[in-house]
Short mmCIF file of C-alpha atoms (C1' of nucleotides) in Angstrom, two decimals:
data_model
loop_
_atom_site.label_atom_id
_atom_site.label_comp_id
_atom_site.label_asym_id
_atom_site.label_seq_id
_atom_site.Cartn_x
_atom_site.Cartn_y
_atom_site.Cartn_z
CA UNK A 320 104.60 108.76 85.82
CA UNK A 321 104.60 111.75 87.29
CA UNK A 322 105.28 115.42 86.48
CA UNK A 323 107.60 117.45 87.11
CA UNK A 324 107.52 119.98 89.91
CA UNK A 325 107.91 123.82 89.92
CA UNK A 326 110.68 124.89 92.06
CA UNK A 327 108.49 126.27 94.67
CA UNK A 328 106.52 122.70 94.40
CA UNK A 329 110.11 121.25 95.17
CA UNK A 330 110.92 123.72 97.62
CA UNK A 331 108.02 122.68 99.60
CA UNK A 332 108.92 118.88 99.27
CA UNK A 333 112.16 119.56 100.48
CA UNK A 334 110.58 121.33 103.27
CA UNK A 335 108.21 118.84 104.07
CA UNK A 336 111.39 116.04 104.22
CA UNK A 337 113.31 118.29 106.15
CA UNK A 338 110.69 118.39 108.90
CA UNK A 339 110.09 114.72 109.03
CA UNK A 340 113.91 114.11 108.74
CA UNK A 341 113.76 116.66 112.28
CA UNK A 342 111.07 115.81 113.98
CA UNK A 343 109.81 112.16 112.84
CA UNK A 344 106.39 113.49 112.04
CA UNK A 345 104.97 115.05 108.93
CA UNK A 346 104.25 118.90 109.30
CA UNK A 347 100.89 120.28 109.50
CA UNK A 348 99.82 123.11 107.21
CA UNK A 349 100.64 125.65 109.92
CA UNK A 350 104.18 123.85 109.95
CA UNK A 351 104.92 124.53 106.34
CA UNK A 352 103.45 127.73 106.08
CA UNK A 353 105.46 129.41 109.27
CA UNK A 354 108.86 127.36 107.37
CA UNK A 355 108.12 128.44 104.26
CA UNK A 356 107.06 132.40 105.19
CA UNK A 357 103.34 131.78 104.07
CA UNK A 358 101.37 134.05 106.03
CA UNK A 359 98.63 131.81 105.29
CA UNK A 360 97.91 127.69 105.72
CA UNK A 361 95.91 127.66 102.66
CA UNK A 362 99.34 128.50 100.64
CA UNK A 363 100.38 125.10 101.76
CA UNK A 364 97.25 123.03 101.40
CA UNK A 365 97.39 124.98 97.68
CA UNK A 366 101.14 123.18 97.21
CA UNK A 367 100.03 119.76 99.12
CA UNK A 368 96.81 120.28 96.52
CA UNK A 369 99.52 120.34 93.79
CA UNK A 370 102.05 117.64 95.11
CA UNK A 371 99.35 114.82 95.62
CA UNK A 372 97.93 115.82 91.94
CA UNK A 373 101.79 114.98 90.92
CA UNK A 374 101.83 111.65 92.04
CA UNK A 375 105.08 112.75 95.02
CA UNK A 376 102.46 112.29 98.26
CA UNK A 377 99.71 111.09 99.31
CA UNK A 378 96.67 113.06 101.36
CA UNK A 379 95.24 111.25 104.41
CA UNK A 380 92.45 113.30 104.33
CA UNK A 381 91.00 114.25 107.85
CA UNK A 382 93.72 113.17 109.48
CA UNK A 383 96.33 115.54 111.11
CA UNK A 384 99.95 115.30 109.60
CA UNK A 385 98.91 113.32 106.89
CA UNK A 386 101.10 113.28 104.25
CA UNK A 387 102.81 110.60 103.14
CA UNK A 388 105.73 110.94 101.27
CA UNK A 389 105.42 108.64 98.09
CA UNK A 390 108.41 106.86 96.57
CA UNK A 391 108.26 109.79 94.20
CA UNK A 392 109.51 112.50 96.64
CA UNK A 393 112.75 110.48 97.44
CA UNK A 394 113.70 110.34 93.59
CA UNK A 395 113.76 114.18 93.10
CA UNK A 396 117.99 113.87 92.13
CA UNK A 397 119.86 116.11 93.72
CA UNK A 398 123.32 117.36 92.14
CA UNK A 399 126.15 116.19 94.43
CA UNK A 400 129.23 117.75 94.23
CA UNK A 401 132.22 114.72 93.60
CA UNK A 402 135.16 116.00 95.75
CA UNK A 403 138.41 114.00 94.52
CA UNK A 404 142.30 114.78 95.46
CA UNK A 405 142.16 117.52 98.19
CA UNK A 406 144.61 120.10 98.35
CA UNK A 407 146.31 120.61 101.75
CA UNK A 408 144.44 122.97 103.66
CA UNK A 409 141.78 123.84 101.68
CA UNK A 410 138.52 122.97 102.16
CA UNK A 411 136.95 119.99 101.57
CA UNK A 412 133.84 121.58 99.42
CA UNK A 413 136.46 123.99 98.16
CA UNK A 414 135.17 124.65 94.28
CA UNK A 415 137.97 123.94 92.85
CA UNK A 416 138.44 120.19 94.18
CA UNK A 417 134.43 119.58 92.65
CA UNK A 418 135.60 116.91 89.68
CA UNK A 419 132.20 116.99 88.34
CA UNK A 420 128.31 116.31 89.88
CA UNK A 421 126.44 113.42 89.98
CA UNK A 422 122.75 112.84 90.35
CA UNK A 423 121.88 111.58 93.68
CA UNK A 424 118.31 110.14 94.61
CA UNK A 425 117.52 111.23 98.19
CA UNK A 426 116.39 109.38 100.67
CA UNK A 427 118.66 106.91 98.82
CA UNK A 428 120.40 106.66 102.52
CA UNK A 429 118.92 107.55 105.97
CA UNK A 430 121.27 110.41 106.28
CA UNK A 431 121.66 112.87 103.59
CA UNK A 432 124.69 112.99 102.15
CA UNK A 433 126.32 116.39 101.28
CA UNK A 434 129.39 115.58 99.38
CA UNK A 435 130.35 112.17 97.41
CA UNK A 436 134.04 111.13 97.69
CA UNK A 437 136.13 109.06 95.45
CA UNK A 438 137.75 106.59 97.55
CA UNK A 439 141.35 106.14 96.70
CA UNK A 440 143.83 103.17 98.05
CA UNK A 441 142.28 100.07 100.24
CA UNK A 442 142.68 100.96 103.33
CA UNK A 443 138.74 99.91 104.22
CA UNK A 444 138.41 97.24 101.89
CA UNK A 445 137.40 94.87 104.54
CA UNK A 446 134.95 97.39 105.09
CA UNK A 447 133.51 96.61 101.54
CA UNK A 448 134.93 99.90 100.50
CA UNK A 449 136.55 99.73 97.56
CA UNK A 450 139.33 101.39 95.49
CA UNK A 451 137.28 103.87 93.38
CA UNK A 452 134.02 103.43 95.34
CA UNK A 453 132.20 106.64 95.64
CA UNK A 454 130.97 107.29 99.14
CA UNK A 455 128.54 109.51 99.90
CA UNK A 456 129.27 112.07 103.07
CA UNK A 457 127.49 114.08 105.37
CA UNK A 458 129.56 116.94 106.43
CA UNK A 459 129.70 116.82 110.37
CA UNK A 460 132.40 118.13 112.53
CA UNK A 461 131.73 115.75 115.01
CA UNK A 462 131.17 111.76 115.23
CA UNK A 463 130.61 108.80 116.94
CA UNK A 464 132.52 106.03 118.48
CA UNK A 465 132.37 103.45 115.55
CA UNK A 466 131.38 105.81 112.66
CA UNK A 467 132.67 105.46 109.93
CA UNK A 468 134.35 108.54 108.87
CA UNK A 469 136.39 111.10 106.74
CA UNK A 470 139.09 112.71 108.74
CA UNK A 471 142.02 115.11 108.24
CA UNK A 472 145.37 114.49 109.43
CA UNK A 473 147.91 116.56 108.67
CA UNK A 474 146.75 117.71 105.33
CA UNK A 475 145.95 114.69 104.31
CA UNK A 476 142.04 113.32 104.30
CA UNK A 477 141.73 109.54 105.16
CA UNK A 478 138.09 107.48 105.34
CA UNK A 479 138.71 105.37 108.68
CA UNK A 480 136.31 103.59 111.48
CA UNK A 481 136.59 106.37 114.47
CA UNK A 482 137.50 105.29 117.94
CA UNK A 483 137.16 107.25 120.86
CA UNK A 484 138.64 106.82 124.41
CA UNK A 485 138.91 108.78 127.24
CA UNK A 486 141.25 111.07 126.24
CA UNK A 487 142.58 110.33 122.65
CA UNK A 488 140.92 108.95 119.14
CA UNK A 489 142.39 105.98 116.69
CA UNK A 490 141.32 105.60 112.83
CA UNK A 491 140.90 102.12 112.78
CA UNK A 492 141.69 100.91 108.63
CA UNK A 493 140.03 97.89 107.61
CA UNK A 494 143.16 96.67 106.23
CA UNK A 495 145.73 94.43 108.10
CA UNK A 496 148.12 96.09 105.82
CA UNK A 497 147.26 98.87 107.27
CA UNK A 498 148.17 100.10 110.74
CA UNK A 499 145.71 102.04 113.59
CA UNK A 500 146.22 105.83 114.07
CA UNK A 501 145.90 106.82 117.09
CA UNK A 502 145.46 111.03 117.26
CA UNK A 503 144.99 113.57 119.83
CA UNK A 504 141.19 114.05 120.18
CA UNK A 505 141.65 117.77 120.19
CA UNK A 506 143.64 117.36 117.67
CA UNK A 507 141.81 115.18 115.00
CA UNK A 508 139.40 117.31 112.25
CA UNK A 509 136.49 115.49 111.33
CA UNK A 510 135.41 116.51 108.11
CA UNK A 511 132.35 114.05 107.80
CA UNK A 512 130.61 110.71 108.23
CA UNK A 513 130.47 108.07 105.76
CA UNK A 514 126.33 107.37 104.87
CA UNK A 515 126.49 105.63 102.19
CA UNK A 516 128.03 103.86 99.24
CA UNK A 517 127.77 104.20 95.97
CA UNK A 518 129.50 101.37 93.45
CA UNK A 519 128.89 101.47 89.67
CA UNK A 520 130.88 98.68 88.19
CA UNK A 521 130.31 100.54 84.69
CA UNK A 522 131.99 103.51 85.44
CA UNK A 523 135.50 101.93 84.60
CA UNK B 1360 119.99 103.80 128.75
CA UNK B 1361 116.90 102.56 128.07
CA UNK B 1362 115.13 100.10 130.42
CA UNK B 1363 113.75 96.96 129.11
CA UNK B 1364 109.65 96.35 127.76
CA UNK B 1365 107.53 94.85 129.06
CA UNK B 1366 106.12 92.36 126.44
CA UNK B 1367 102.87 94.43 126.15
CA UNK B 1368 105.11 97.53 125.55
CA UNK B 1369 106.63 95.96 122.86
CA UNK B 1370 103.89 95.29 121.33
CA UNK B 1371 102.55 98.91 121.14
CA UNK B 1372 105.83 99.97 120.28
CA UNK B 1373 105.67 97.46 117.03
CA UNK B 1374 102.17 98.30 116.30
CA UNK B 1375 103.63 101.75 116.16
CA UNK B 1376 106.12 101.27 113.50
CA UNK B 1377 103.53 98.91 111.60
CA UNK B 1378 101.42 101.78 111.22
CA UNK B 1379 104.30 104.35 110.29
CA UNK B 1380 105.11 101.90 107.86
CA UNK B 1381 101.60 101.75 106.32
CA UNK B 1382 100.43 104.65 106.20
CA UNK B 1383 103.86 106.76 106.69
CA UNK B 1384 102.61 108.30 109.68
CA UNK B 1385 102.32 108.28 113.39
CA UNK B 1386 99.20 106.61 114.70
CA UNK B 1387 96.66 108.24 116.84
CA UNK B 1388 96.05 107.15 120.57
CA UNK B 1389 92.52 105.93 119.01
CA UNK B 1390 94.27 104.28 116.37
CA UNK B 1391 96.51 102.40 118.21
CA UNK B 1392 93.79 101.42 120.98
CA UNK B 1393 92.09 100.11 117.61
CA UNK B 1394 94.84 98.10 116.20
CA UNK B 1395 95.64 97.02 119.75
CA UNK B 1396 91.96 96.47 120.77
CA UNK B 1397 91.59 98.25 123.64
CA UNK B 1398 88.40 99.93 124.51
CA UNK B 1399 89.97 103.18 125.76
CA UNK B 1400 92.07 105.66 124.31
CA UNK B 1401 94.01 106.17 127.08
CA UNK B 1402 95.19 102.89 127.57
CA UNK B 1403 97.51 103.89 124.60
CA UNK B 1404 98.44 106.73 126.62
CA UNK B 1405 99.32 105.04 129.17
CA UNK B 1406 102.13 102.28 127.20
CA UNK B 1407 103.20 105.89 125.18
CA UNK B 1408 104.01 107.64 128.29
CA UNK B 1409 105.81 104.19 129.63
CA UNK B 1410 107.85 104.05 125.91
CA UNK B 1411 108.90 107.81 126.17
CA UNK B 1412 110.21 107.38 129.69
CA UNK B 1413 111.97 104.11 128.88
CA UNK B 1414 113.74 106.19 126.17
CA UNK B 1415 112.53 104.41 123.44
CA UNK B 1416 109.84 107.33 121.28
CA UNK B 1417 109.35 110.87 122.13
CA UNK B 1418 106.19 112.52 122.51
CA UNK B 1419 105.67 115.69 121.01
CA UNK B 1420 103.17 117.12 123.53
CA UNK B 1421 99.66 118.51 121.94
CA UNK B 1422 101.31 117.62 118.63
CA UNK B 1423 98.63 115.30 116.52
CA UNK B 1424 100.44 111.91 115.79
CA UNK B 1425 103.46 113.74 117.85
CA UNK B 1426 105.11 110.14 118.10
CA UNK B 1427 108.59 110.28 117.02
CA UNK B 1428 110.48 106.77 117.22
CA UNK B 1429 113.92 107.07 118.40
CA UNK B 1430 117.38 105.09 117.70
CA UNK B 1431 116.13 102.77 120.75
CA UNK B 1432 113.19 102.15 119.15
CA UNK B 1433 114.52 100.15 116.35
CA UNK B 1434 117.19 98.19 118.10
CA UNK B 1435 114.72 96.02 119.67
CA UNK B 1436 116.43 92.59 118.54
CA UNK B 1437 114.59 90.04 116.64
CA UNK B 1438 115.76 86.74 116.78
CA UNK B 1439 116.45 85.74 112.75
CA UNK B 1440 117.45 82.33 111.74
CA UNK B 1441 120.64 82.01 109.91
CA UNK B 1442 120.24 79.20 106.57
CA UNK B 1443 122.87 77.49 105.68
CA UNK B 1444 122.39 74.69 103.57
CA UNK B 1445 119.80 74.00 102.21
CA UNK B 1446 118.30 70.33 101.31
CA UNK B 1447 116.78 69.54 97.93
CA UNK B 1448 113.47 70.14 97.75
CA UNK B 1449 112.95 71.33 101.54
CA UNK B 1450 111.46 74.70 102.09
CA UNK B 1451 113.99 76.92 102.94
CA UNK B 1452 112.71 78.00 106.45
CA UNK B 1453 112.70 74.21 107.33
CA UNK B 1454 114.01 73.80 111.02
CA UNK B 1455 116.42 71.46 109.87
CA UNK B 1456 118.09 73.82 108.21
CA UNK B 1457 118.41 76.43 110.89
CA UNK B 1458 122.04 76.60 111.82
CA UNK B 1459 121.96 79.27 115.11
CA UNK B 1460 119.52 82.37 115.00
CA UNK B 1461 121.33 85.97 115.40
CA UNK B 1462 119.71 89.08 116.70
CA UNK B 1463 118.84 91.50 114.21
CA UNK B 1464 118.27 95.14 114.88
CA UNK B 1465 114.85 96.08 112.96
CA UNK B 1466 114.48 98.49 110.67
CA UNK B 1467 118.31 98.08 110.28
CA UNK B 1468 116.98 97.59 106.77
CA UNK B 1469 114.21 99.38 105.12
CA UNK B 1470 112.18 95.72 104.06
CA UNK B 1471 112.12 93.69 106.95
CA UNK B 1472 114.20 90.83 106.80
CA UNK B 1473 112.49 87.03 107.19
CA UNK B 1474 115.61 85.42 107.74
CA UNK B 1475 119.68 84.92 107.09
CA UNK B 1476 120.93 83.17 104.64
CA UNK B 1477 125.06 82.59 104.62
CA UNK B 1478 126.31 83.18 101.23
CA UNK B 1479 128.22 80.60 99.42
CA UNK B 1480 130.23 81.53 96.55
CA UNK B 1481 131.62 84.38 94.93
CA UNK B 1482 129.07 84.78 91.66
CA UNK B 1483 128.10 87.90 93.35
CA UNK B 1484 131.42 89.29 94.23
CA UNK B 1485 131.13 92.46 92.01
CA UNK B 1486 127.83 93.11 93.68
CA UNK B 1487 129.72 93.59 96.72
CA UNK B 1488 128.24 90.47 98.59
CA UNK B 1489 131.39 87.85 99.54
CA UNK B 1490 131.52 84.34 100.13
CA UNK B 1491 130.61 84.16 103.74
CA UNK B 1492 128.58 86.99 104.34
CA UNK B 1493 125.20 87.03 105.28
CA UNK B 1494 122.47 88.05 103.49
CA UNK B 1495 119.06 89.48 104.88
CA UNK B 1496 116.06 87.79 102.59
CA UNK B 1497 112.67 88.91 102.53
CA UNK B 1498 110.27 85.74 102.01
CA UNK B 1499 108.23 86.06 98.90
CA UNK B 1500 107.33 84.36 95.85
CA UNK B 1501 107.61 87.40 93.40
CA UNK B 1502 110.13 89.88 92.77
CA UNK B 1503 110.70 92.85 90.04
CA UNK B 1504 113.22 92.61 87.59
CA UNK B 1505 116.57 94.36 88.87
CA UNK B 1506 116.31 92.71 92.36
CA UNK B 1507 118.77 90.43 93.67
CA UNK B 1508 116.99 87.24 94.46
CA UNK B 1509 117.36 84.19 96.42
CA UNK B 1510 116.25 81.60 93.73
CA UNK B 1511 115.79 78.06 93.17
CA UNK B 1512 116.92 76.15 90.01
CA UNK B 1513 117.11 72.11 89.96
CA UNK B 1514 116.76 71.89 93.69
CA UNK B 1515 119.29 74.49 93.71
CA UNK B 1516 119.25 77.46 95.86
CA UNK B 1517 121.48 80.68 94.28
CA UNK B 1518 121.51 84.01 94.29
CA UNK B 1519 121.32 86.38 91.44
CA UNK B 1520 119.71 89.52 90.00
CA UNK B 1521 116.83 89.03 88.54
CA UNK B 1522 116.55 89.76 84.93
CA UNK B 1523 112.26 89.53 84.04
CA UNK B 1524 111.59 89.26 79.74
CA UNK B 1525 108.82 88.72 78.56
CA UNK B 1526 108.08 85.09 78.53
CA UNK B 1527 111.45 84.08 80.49
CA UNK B 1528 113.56 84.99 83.25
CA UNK B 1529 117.52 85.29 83.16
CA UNK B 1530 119.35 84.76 86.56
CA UNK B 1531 122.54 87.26 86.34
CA UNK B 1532 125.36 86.09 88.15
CA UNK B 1533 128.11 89.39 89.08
CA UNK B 1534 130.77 87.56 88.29
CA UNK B 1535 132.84 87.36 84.93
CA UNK B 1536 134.04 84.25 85.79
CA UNK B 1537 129.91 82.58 85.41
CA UNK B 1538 127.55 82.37 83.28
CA UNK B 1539 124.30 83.83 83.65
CA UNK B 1540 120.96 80.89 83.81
CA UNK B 1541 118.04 81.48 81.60
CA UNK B 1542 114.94 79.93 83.05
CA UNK B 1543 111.68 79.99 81.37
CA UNK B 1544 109.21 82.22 83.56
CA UNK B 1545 107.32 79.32 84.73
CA UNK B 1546 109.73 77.34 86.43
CA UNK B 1547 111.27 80.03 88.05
CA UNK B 1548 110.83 79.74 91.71
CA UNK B 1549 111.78 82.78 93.62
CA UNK B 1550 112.28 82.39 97.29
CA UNK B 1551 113.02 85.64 98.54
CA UNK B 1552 114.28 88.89 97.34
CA UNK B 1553 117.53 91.02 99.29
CA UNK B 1554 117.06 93.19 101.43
CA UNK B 1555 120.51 93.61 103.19
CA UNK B 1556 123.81 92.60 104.07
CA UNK B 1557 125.72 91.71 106.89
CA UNK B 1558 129.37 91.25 107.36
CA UNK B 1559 131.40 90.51 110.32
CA UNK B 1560 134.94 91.05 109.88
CA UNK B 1561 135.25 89.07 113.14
CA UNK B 1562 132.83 86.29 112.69
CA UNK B 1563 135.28 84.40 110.87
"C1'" DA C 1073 93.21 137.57 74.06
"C1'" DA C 1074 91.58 133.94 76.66
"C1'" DT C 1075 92.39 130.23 79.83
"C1'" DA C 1076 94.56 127.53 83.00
"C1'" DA C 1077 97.87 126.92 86.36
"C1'" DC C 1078 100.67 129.08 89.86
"C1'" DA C 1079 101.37 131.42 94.27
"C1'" DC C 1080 99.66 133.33 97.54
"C1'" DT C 1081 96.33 136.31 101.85
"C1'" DG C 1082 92.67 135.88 105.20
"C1'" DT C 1083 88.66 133.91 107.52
"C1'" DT C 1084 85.42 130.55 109.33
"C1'" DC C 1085 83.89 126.07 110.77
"C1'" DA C 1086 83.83 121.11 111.69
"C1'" DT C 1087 86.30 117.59 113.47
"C1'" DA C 1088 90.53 115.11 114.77
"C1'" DT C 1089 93.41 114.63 118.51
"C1'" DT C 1090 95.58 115.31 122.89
"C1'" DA C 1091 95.30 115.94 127.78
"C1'" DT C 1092 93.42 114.93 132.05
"C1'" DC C 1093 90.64 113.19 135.67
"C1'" DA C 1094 88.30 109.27 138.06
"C1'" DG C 1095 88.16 104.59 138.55
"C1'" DT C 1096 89.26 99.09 138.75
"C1'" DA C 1097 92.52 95.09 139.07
"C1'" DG C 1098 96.69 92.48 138.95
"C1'" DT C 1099 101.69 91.95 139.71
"C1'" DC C 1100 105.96 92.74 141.99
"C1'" DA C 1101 109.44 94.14 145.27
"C1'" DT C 1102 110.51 95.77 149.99
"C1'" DA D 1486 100.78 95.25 153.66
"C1'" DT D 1487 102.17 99.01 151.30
"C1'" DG D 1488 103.65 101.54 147.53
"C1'" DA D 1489 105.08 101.47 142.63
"C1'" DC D 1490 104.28 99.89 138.29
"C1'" DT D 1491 101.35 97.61 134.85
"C1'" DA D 1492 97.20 97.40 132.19
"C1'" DC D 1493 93.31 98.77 131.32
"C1'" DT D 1494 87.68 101.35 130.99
"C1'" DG D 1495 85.14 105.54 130.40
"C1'" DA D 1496 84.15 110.44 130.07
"C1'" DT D 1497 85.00 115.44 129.37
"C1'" DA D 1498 87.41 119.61 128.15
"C1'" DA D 1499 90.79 122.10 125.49
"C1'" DT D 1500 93.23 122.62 121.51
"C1'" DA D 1501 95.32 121.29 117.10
"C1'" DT D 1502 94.36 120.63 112.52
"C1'" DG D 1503 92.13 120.06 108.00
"C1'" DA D 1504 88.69 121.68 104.74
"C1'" DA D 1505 86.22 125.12 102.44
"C1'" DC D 1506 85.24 129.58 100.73
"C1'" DA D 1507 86.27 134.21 98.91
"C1'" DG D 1508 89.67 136.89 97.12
"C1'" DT D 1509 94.29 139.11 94.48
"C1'" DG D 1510 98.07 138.99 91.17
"C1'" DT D 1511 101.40 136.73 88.18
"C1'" DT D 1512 103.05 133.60 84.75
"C1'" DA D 1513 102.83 130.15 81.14
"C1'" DT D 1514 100.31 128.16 77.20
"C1'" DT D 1515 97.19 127.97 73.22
#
DNA sequence: AATAACACTGTTCATATTATCAGTAGTCAT
DNA sequence: ATGACTACTGATAATATGAACAGTGTTATT
């Protein structure tokens, strides 16, 4: 049980996740007052005051950079945009592709998703990627050998295993139906990396 | 890069993420020379300052609990052992049992993983776990309902989602094809709960 | 209209924590 | 046999940080 948050409340969460997500360590008061504009640390302690009451931390008190974030803070949903078809060209966050938002726990995956994408064909399905799977993106121009990740070639967005050489890139499918595609590395567009999955069997 | 511990080193360095993981922050020089048992604080200095240069945390210099763990850090194999088989009425983790062990990156999954245990079986195909793969258990005698379980029944070892009523327990197969296995509460004996999965396309 | 909760500014003080210096020993490679 | 690294003890100084107190307005609820 615990409440719910004001937005500022949440804004300071976010702020507090956002720091830990950079820097591996919890922020001191300082650190969320100079992020947050407070011209004063006691703004913060107010909102960490606020938080713990709440149930979404916990206070180490005494102890420097203790907060802990409780199970709580990760469940704060966070509207994600479901991107389906995408027209050539455009966009992938373009508006008009948005199908309709789901609810996303965060901290549901390690990296943050920004963008959920209905996967379509089964192309990775020895990937245990599914027709119809949604997988959850985090926008990123640029990957790493072995990422999974959503690419556009030639108009057309693909989810593929990235390889990189010396000079060129291949889209590996986990398919053997499927064939490798090798690209250009200056020519390949990453549009994001694949950070999660997301299968509701009742969604049918 | 990053040079091999020494077996000292990797002891601090686990001590380190024990702590995160309790208390969800970065320990203290003192608190590590506690948990550790050295006399001096700066003998946890000292195996820091040998972890940052060996690549494996960063130190966030006159930061309190500045100890950031990086990729390194986690990809310190463990040696798990994989389960195949398993003999009526033998503990699970009997040696006997132990087909090969497998290195496992830590925190690859959130819940530390006590050993592998090959699926057998598709009752859990729709749950996205295939005959063949392996499955990362987390000894322990209890679980919440909702979890997927390793389980014994008759001598039997399966796994399921666990389904908790209130005086029995239902053992839910993801699979149309079976049936799921009520078991009154009492005779229910859990022996682990999922905590990840592995596949290996090319393990086969 | 009163009260509590929210959202801050600004200051002071105690203490938690890091950094650094000075040693002691053992191991290991050149 | 010499220097580099490991693995510590012990102490002190500098700074980072949390806690507390005294205020000011605003907004939501009864």
């Amino acid at each position: 049980m615990s409440s719910k948050l004001t937005e500022r409340q949440q804004q300071v969460l976010d702020c507090i996740r956002e720091f830990q997500s950079d820097t591996g360590m919890a922020p001191t008061r300082a650190e969320i007052a100079d992020r947050m504009g407070f011209q004063s640390k006691n703004a913060a302690s107010d909102h960490l005051r606020a938080l713990e009451r709440k149930g979404y931390i916990k206070l180490h008190s005494d102890r420097s950079r203790g907060i802990q974030l409780l199970d709580n803070a990760y469940w704060s949903d966070e509207e994600l945009p479901i991107v389906g078809k995408v027209a050539a060209g455009v966009p992938i966050e373009a508006i008009e592709n948005v199908e309709r938002t789901v609810p996303v726990p965060q901290g549901l995956f390690k990296q943050r998703p920004t963008y959920l994408l209905k996967v379509q064909g089964d192309s990775m399905i020895d990937a245990g990627i599914f027709d119809g799977d949604l997988i959850a993106v985090r926008k990123s121009n640029v990957a790493r050998s072995g990422e999974i990740v959503v690419a556009r070639i030639d108009e057309e967005v693909t989810v593929k295993t990235l390889r990189l050489n010396k000079s060129s890139a291949t889209l590996l499918p986990a398919n053997e139906a499927y064939e490798p595609i090798k690209v250009p590395a200056d020519q390949l567009v990453i549009e994001g990396i694949f950070v999660g999955l997301i299968r509701d069997p009742n969604s049918f």
